[in-house]
Structures are given as C-alpha cells and as structure tokens.
XYZ file of N, CA and C in Angstrom:
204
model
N 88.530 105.775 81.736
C 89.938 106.012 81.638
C 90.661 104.678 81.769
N 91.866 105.015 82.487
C 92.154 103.300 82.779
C 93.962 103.754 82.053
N 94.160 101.926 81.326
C 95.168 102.452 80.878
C 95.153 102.865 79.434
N 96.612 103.194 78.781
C 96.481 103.489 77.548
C 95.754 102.207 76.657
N 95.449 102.845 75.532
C 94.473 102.260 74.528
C 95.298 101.716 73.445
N 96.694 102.311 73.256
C 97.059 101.252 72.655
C 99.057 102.676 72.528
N 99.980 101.753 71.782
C 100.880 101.683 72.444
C 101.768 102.998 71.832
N 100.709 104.194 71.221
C 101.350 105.713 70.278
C 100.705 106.267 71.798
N 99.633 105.594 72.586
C 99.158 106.671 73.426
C 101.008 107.158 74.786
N 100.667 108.526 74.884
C 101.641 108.806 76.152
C 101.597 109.507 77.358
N 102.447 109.341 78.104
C 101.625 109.351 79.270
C 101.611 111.031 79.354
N 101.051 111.441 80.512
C 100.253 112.699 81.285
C 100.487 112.880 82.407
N 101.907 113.546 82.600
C 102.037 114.387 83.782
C 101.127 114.935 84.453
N 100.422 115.884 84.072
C 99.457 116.448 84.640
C 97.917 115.974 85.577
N 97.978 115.149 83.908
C 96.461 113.946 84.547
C 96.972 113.228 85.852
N 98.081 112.899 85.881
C 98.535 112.183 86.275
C 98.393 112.289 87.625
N 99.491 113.764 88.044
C 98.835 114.330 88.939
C 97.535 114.647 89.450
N 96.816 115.234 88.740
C 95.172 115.495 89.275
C 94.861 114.094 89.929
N 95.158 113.001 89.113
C 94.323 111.649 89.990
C 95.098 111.673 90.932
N 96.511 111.600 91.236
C 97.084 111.166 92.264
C 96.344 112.339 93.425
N 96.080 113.361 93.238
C 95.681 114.213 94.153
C 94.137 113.840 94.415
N 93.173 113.390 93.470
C 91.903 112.685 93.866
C 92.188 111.783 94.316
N 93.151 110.791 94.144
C 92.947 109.444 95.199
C 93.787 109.957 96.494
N 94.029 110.892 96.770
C 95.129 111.209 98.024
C 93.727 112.042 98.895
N 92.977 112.371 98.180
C 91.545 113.394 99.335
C 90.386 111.928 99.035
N 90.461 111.443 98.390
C 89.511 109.768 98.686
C 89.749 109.124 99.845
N 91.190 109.343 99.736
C 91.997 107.904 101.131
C 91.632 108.782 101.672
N 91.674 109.994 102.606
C 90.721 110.885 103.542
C 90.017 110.676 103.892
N 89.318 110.683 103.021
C 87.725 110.914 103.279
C 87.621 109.422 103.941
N 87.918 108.293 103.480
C 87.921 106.703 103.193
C 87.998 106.484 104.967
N 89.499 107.531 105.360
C 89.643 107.482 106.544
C 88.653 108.153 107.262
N 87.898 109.120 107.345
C 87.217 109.938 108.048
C 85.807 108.505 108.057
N 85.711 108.059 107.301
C 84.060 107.529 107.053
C 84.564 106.573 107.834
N 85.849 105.464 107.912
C 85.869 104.313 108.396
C 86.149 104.282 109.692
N 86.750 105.590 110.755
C 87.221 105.839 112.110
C 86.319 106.840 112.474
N 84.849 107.052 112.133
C 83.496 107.718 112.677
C 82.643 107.030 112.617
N 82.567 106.246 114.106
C 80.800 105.161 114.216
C 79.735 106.038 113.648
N 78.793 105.519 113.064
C 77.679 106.178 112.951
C 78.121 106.980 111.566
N 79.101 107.121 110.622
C 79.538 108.107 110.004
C 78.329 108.428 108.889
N 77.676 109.734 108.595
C 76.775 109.290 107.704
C 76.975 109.017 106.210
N 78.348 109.165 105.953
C 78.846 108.364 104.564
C 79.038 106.839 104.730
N 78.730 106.051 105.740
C 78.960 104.587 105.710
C 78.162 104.023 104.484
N 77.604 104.323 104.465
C 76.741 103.342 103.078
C 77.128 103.710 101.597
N 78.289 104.693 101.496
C 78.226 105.217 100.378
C 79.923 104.203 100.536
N 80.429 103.639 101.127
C 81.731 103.646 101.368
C 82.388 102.860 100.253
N 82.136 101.790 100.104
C 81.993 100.873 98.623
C 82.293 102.012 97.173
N 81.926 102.861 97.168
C 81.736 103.906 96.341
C 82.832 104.992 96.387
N 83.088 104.982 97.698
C 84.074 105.852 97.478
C 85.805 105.052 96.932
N 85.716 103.968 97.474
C 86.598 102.882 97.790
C 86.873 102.562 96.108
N 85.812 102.327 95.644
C 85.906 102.282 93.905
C 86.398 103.016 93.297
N 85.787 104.932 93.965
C 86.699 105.641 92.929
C 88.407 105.930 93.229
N 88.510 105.152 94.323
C 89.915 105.396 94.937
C 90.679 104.516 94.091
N 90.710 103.641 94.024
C 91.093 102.719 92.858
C 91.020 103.120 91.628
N 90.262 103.515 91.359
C 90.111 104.292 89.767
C 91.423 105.042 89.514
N 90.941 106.292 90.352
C 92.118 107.451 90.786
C 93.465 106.488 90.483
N 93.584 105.969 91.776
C 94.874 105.422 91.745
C 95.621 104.452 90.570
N 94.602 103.593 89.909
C 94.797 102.881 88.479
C 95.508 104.832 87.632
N 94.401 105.156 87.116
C 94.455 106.437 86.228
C 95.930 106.958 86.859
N 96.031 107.234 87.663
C 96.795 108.323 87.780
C 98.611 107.419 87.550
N 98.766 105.774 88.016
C 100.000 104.933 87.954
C 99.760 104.381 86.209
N 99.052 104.652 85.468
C 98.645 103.736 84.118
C 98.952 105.580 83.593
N 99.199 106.982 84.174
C 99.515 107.907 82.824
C 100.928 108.489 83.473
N 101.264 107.847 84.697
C 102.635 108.190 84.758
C 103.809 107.837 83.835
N 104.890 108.509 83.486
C 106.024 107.756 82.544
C 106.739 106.734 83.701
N 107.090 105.956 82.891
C 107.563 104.595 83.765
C 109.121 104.619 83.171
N 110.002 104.158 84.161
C 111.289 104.017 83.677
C 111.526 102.853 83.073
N 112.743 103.167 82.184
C 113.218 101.934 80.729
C 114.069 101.408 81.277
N 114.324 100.447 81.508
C 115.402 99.514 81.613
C 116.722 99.538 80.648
C-alpha cells in the first residue's frame, strides 16, 4: 500500500479508517509488550512497530487532505 500511485488515484475514507483503527490496537498492543518485563511478544516487537507505521503511513497517505 503506501501512498497513491499516481495523481487520478483518490483518497479512501473508509480504508482510511480501517488503518487508523489497526494502528490505534498496534499502539496497544506496542504498549502492553513494552510495560510487561518478560512480555512474551518482546521479540516480535520490531514487527509489530513496523506494521504500526505501515497502518499509520496507509491510513494519513488515503485520507483527503485540505486545499489551500
């Protein structure tokens, strides 16, 4: 995903939403793994941290942006 591919593409309310709601239960989780010693998702954390960024790219790259 990412951003648009070129400049007929438009944006996606919806998608938009869904990621913002996957990167909003990532940062969760992100929190649960990083404030539990011993957590047994620590090694995966890198991973989750990636798709949080993803999410969050995807979901600010299909929002409509205001025009000046």
């Amino acid at each position: 995903m990412g951003l648009f591919r070129n400049s007929s593409d438009q944006p996606s309310e919806a998608f938009a939403a869904d990621e913002q709601n996957r990167a909003d239960g990532l940062a969760h989780r992100i929190g649960e793994i990083t404030t539990t010693p011993g957590h047994p998702s620590t090694g995966s954390l890198p991973f989750y941290q990636d798709a949080y960024r993803d999410a969050s790219t995807n979901a600010a790259a299909h929002t409509a942006q205001p025009r000046n």
